[in-house]
Coordinates of C-alpha atoms in Angstrom, one line a residue:
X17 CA 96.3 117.2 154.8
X18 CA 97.4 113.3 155.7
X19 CA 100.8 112.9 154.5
X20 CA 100.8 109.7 152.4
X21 CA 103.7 107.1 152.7
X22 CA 105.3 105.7 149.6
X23 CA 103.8 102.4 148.6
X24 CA 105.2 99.5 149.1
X25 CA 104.8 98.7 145.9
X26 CA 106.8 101.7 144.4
X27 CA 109.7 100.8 147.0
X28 CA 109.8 97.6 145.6
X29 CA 110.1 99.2 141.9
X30 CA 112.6 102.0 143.1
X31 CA 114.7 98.5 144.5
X32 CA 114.6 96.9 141.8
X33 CA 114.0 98.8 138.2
X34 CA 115.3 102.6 139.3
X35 CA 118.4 101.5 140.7
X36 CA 120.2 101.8 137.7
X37 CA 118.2 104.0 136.2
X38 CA 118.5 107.8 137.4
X39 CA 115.3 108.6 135.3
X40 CA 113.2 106.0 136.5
X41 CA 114.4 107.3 140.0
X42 CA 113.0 110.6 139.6
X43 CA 110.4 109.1 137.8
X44 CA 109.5 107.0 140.9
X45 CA 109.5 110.3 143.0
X46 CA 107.0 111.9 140.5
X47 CA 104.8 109.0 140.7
X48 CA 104.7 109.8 144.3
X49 CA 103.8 113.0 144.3
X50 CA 100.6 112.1 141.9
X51 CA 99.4 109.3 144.6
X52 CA 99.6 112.2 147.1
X53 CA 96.7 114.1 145.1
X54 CA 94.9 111.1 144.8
X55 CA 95.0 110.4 148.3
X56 CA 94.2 113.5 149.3
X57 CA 90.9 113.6 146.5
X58 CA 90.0 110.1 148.1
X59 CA 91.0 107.9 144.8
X60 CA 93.6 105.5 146.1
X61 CA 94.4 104.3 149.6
X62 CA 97.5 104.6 151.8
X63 CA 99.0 101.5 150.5
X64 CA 98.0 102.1 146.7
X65 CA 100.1 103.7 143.8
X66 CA 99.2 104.6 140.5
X67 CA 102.2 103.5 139.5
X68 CA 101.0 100.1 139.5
X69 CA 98.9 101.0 136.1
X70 CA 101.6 99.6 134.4
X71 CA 104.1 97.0 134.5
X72 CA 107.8 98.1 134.8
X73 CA 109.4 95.4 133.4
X74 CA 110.9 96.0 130.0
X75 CA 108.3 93.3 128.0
X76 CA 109.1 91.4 124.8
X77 CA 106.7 89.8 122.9
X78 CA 107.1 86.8 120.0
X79 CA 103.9 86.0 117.9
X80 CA 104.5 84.1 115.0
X81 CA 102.3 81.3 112.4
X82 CA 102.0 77.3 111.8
X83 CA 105.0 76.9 111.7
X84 CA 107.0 75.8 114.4
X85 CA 109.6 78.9 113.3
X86 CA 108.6 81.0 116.6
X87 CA 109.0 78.0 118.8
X88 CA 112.3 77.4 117.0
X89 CA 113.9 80.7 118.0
X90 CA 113.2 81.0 121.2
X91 CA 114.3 78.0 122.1
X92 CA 117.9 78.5 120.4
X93 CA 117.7 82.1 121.2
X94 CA 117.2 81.9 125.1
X95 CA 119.6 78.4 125.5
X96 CA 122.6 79.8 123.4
X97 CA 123.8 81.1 126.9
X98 CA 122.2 78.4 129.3
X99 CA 122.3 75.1 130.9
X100 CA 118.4 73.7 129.5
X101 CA 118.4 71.9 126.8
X102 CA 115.1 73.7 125.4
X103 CA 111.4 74.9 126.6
X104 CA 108.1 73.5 126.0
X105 CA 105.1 76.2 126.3
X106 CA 101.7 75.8 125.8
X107 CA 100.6 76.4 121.9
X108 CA 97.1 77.4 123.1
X109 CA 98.2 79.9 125.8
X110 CA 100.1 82.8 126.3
X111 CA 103.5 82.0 128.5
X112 CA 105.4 84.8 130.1
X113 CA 109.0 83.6 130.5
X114 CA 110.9 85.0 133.8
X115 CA 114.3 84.6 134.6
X116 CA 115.0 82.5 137.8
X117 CA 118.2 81.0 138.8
X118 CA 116.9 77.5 139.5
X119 CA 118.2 75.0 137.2
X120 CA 115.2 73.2 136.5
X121 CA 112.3 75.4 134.6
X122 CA 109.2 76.0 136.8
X123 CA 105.7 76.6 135.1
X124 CA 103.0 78.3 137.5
X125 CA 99.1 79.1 136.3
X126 CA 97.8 82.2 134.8
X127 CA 96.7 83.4 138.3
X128 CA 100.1 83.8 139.2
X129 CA 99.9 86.9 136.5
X130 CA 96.9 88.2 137.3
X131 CA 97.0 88.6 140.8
X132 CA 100.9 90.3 140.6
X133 CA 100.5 94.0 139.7
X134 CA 104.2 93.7 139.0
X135 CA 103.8 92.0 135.4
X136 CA 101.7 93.6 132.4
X137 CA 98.4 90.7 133.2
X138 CA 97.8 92.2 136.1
X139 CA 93.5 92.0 136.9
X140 CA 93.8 91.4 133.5
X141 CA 90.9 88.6 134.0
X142 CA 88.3 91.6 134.7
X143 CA 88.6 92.6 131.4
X144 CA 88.3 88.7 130.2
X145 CA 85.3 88.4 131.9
X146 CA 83.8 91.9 130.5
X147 CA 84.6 90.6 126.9
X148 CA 83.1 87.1 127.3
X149 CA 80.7 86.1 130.7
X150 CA 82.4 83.5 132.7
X151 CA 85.8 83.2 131.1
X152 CA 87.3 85.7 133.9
X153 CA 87.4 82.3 136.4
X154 CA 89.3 80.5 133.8
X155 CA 92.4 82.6 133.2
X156 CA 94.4 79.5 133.5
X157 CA 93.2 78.3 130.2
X158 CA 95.0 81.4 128.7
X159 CA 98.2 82.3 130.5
X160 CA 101.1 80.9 132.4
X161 CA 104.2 82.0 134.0
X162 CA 107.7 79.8 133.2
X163 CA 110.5 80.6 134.9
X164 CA 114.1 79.5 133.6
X165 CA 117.4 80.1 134.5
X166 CA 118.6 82.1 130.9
X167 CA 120.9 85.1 130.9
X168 CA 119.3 86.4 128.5
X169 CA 116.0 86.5 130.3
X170 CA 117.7 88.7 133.2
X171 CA 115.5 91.9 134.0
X172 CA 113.1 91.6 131.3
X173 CA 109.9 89.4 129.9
X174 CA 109.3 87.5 127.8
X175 CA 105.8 86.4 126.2
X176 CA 105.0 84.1 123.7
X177 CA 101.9 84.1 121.9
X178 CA 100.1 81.1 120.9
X179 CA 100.4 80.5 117.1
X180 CA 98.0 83.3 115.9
X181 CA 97.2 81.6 112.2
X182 CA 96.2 77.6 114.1
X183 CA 94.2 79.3 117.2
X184 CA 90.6 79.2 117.0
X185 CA 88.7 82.7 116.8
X186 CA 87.9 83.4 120.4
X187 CA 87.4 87.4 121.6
X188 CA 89.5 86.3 125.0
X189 CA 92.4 85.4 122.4
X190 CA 92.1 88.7 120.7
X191 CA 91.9 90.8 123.7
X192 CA 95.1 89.2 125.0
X193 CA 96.9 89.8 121.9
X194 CA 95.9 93.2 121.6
X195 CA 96.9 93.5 124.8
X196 CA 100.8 92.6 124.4
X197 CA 101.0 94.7 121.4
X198 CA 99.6 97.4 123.8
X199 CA 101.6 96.7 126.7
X200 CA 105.0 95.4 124.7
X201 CA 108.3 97.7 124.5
X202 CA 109.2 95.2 122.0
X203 CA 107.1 93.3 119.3
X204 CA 108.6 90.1 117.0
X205 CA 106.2 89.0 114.3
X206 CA 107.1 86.2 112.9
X207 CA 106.3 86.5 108.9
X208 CA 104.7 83.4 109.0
X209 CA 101.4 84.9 110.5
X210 CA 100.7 86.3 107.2
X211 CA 100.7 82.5 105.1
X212 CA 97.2 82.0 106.0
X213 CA 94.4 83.5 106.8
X214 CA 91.8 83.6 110.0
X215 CA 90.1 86.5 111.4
X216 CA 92.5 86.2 114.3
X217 CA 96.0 87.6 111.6
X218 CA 93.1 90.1 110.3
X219 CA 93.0 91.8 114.0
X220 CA 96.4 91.2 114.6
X221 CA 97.3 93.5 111.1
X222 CA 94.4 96.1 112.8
X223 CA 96.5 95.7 115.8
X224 CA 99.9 96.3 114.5
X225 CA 98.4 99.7 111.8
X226 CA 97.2 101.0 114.8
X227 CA 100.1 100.7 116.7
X228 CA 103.0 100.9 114.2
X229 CA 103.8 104.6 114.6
X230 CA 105.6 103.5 118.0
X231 CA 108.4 101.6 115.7
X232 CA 108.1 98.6 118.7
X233 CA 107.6 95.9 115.5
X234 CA 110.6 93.9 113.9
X235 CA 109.4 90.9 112.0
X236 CA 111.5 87.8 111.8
X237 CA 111.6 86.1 108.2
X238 CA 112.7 82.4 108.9
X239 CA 115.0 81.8 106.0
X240 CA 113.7 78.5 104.6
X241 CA 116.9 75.8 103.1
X242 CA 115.9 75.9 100.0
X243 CA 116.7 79.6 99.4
X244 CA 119.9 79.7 101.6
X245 CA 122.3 80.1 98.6
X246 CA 119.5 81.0 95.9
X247 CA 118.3 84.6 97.1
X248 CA 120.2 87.2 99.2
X249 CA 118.6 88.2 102.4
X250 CA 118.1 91.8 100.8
X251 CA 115.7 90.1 98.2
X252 CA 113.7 88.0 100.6
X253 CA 113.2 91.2 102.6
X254 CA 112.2 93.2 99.6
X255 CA 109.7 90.8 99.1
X256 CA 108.2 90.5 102.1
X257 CA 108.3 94.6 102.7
X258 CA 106.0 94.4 99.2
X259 CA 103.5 91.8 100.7
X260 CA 102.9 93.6 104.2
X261 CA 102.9 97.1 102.8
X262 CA 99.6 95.5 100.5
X263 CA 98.5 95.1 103.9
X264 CA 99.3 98.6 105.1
X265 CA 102.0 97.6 107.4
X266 CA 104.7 100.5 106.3
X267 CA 106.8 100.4 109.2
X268 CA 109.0 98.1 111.2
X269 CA 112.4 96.5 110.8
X270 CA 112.9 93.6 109.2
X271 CA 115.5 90.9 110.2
X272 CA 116.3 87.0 108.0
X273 CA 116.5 84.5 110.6
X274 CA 119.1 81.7 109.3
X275 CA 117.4 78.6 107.9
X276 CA 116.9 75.7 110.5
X277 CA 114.8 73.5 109.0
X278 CA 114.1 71.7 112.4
X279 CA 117.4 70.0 112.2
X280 CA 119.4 73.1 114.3
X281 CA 119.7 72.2 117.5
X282 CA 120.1 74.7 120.4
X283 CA 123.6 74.1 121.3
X284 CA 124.5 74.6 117.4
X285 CA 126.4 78.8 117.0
X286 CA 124.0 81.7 116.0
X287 CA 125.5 85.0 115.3
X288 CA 122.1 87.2 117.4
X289 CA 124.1 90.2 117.7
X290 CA 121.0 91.8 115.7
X291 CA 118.3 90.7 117.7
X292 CA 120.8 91.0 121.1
X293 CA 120.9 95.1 119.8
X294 CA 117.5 95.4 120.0
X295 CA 116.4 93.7 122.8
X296 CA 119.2 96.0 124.5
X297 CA 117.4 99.2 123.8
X298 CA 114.1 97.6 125.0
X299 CA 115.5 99.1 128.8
X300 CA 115.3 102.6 126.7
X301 CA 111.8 102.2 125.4
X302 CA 110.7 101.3 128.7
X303 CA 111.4 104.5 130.5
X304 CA 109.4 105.9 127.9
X305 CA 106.8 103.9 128.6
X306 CA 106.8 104.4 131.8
X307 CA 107.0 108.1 131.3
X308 CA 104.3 108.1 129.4
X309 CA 102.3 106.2 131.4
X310 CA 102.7 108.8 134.4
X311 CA 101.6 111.6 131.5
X312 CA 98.1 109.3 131.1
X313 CA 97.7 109.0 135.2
X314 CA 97.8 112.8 135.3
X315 CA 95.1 113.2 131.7
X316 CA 93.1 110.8 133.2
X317 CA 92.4 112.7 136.3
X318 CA 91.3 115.7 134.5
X319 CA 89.7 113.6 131.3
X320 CA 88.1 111.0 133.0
X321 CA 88.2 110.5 136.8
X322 CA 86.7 114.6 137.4
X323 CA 83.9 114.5 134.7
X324 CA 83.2 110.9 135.4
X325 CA 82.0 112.3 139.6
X326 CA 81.2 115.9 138.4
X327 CA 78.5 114.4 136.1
X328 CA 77.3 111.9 138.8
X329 CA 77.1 114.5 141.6
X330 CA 75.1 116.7 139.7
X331 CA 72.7 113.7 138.5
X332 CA 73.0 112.9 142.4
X333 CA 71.5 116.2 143.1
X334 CA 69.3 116.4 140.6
X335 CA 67.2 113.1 141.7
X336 CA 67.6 114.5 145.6
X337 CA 66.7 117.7 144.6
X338 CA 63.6 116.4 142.5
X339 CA 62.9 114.4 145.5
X340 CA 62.3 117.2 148.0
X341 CA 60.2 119.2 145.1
X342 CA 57.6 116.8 145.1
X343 CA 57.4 116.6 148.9
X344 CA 56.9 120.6 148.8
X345 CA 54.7 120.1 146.0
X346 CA 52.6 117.8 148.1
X347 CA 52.6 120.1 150.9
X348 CA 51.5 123.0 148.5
X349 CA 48.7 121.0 147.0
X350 CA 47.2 120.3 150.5
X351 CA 47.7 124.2 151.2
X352 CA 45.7 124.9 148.5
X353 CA 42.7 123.0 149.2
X354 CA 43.4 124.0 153.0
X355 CA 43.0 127.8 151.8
X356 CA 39.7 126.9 149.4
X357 CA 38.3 124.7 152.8
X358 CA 39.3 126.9 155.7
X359 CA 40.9 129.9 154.3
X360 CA 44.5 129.9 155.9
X361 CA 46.3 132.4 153.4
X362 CA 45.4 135.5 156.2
X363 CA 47.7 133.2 158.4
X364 CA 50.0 132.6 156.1
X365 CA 50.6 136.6 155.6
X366 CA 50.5 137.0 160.0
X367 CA 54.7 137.7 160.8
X368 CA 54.5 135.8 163.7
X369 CA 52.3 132.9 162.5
X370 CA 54.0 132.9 159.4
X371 CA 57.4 132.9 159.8
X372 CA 56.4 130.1 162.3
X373 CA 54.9 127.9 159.6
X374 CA 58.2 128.9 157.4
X375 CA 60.7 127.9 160.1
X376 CA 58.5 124.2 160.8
X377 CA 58.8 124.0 157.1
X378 CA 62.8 124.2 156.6
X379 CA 62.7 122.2 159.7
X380 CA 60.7 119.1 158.3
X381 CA 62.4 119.8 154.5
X382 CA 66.2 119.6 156.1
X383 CA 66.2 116.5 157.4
X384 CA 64.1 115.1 154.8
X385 CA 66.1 116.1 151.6
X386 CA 69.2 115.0 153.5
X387 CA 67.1 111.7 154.0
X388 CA 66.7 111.8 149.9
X389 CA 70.4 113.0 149.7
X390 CA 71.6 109.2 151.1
X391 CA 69.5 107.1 149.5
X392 CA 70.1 108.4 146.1
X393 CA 73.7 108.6 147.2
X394 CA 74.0 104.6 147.4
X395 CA 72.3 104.2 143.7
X396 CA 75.1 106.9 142.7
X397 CA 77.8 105.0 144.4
X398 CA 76.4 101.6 142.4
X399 CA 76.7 103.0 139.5
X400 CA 80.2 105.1 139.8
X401 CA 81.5 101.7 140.8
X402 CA 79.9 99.9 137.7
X403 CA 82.0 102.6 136.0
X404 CA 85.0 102.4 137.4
X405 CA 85.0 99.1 135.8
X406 CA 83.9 99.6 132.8
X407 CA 86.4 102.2 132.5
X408 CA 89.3 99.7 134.0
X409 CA 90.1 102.8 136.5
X410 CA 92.1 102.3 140.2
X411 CA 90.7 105.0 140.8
X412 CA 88.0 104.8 143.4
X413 CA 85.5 107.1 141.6
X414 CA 82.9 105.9 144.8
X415 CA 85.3 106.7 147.2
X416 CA 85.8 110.7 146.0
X417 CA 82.2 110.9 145.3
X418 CA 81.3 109.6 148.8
X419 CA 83.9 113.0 150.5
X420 CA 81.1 115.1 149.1
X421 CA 78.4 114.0 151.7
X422 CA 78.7 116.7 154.0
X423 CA 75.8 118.6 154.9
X424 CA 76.7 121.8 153.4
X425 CA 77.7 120.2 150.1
X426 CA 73.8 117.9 149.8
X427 CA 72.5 121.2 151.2
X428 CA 74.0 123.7 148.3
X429 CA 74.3 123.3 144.6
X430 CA 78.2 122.8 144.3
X431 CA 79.1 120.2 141.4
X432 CA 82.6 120.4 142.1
X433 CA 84.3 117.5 143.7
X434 CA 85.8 118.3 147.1
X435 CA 89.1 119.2 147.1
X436 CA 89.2 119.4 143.0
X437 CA 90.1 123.1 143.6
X438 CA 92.5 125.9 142.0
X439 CA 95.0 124.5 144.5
X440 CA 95.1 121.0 143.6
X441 CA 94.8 122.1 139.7
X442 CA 98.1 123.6 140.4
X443 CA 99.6 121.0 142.1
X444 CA 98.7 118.4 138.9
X445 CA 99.9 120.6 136.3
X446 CA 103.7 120.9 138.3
X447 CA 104.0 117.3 138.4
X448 CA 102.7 117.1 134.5
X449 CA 105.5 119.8 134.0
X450 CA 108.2 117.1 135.6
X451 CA 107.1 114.5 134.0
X452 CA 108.0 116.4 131.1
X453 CA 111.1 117.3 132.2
X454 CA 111.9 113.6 132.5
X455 CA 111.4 113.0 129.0
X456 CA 113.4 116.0 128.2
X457 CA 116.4 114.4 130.3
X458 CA 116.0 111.1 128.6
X459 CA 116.0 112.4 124.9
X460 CA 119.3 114.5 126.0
X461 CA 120.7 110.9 126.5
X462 CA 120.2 110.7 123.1
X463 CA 120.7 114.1 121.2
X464 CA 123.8 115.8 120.6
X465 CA 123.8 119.8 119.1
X466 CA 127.4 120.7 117.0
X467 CA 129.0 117.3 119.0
X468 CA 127.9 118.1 122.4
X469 CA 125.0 116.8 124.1
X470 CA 122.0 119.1 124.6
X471 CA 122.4 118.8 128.8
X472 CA 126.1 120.5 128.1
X473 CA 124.5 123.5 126.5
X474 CA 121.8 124.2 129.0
X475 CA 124.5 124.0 131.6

């Protein structure tokens, strides 16, 4: 067995995300140990990680209405600490903000996301290009990188969503958002999405039912003037619990922004403690995400990436197999008219002539079903490769698939994949177990038994 070196990729994410974080540490290790079994199976090359699946960045997303309330906040939110005066992003795409210590903010094209499998667009315009034909070249039109230099922004992302209620109904638009709701440790909704309505706010409430078990949504209610000194922020919040839960939105928090009206400017105070304690725990839900993204690596071995080759090598040997039957077939069919011409079945039955005949037979049949064996092989590899796509896998389903070309393995009926073995079962399970053991580490963080924490007691 190769012994695989650590991608450089997953020394970069040690560097910079598991430095400070003793979980993500071990989690890195675990992750390294999966890429070993991979390797080893032939899905992922020396330099490859599954731990590029998923970014590692702690992610916060903002998705708001018409109004210009989202734009607002972020603005006043991210300059409160800064020297810029205030962003401009695109309404009609989806910015990811970066912190960068240059004092002038830098915009770069969507590319810039989808080529760097360190932030959550990674390839992402693979899956564009699936949902509509030819949109995939023009990921520019829908993302963009900004970089400014905000404290705030410091080892985290931002993205903000074009205005959800004013955007045209377009399936790239809904995949994206979809996608941040997936992807996001961290969710704002502006309560201004839900003013009007488009087909776009009616997936975005799918979006959010589906997801709102994972209590990632707080939704901001911008405070209008008017009702500053008329109606306690209990009461607007009330209100606005009674109008989403008609929508079956039951869960999330739900935070009054202070009325601006337009007229606030950045510099002007803002008490964010609230939204700073959120945003603080983001780094929390992040190793869980993580965690539990290393728990889907391992089920998607044994779900998907197994069955997906198991079922194609046994079509694979099906069609070669078929392949050599009507050959013999053939050869039977001119036996029989050979016997009813000539009468060859007393040579047939001589031992020596016989087993002769026999031995020429395996000998022309070998080669030839290996022959059928290769050229079915490349259709199989087509079409596990069409799969792998479809199925947004790293995995290279081809590249396992291919290991199984040997001549004992096109010569018997084994459907197992090489190497997929009692041995390598084991191995999987033990690094499912750690994984587990991870999360058990990071809820005793959190968990305390008669005042002491559960990792005192087990000591």
């Amino acid at each position: 067995m190769t012994k695989k070196t650590a991608s450089k990729y997953l020394l970069n994410l040690e560097k910079h995300f598991a430095a400070d974080n003793p979980i993500l540490l071990k989690a890195s290790k675990v992750f390294q140990e999966l890429d070993q079994i991979e390797y080893d199976l032939g899905l992922i090359d020396m330099d490859e990680t599954t731990a590029s699946k998923n970014s590692w960045w702690p992610i916060i997303s903002f998705i708001g209405g018409n109004s210009t309330a989202k734009s607002r906040f972020i603005n006043h939110y991210l300059a409160a600490d800064s020297q810029f005066s205030g962003i401009q992003t695109a309404s009609h795409k989806f910015t990811v903000l970066l912190h960068n210590n240059q004092s002038n903010p830098t915009t770069l094209p969507g590319t810039a996301l989808d080529v760097d499998h360190r932030f959550p667009f990674y390839q992402i315009s693979h899956k564009v290009e699936q949902q509509q034909k030819g949109e995939g070249d023009r990921i520019n039109s829908y993302l963009e990188l900004k970089t400014l230099n905000s404290d705030r922004l410091k080892s985290k992302l931002f993205i903000d969503a074009p205005n959800i209620s004013a955007a045209p109904p377009n399936p790239v638009t809904s995949l994206l958002t979809r996608h941040i709701i997936e992807t996001s440790d961290l969710v704002f909704i502006f309560t201004d999405v839900f003013d009007s309505i488009s087909p776009l706010v009616d997936e975005l409430i799918e979006s959010i039912i589906f997801h709102q078990d994972s209590n990632k949504f707080v939704y901001l209610i911008d405070k209008p003037a008017a009702m500053m000194n008329s109606t306690t922020n209990s009461e607007i919040i009330s209100s606005w619990q009674r109008k989403l839960a008609g929508l079956g939105l039951n869960t999330g928090q739900f935070m009054v922004l202070p009325g601006q009206e337009g007229s606030v400017s950045p510099q002007t105070p803002v008490d964010f403690s609230a939204i700073d304690q959120c945003i603080a725990n983001v780094g929390h839900d992040r190793t869980y995400r993580v965690l539990n993204s290393l728990e889907k690596n391992i089920r998607e071995i044994n779900d998907v990436v197994i069955p997906e080759v198991k079922e194609a090598i046994v079509k694979w040997k099906e069609r070669a197999a078929f392949s050599s039957l009507v050959v013999l077939g053939f050869i039977a069919t001119l036996a029989i008219f050979a016997e009813i011409q000539a009468g060859i079945l007393e040579l047939l039955l001589d031992p020596i002539i016989g087993s002769a005949i026999v031995i020429t037979l395996v000998a022309i049949m070998t080669p030839m079903h290996i022959m059928f064996s290769k050229i079915h092989a490349k259709s199989t590899i087509n079409q596990l490769n069409r799969r792998q796509k479809e199925l947004h896998l790293m995995e290279n389903l081809a590249g396992i698939f291919e290991k199984n070309m040997t001549f004992s393995r096109m010569m018997l009926p084994i459907s197992e994949p090489i190497g997929w073995n009692k041995k390598t079962k084991l191995r999987l399970t033990q690094v499912s177990n750690k994984t587990k053991e991870l999360v058990q580490l990071l809820n005793d963080d959190f968990s305390t038994y008669d005042g002491e924490s559960l990792t005192n007691d087990s000591d």
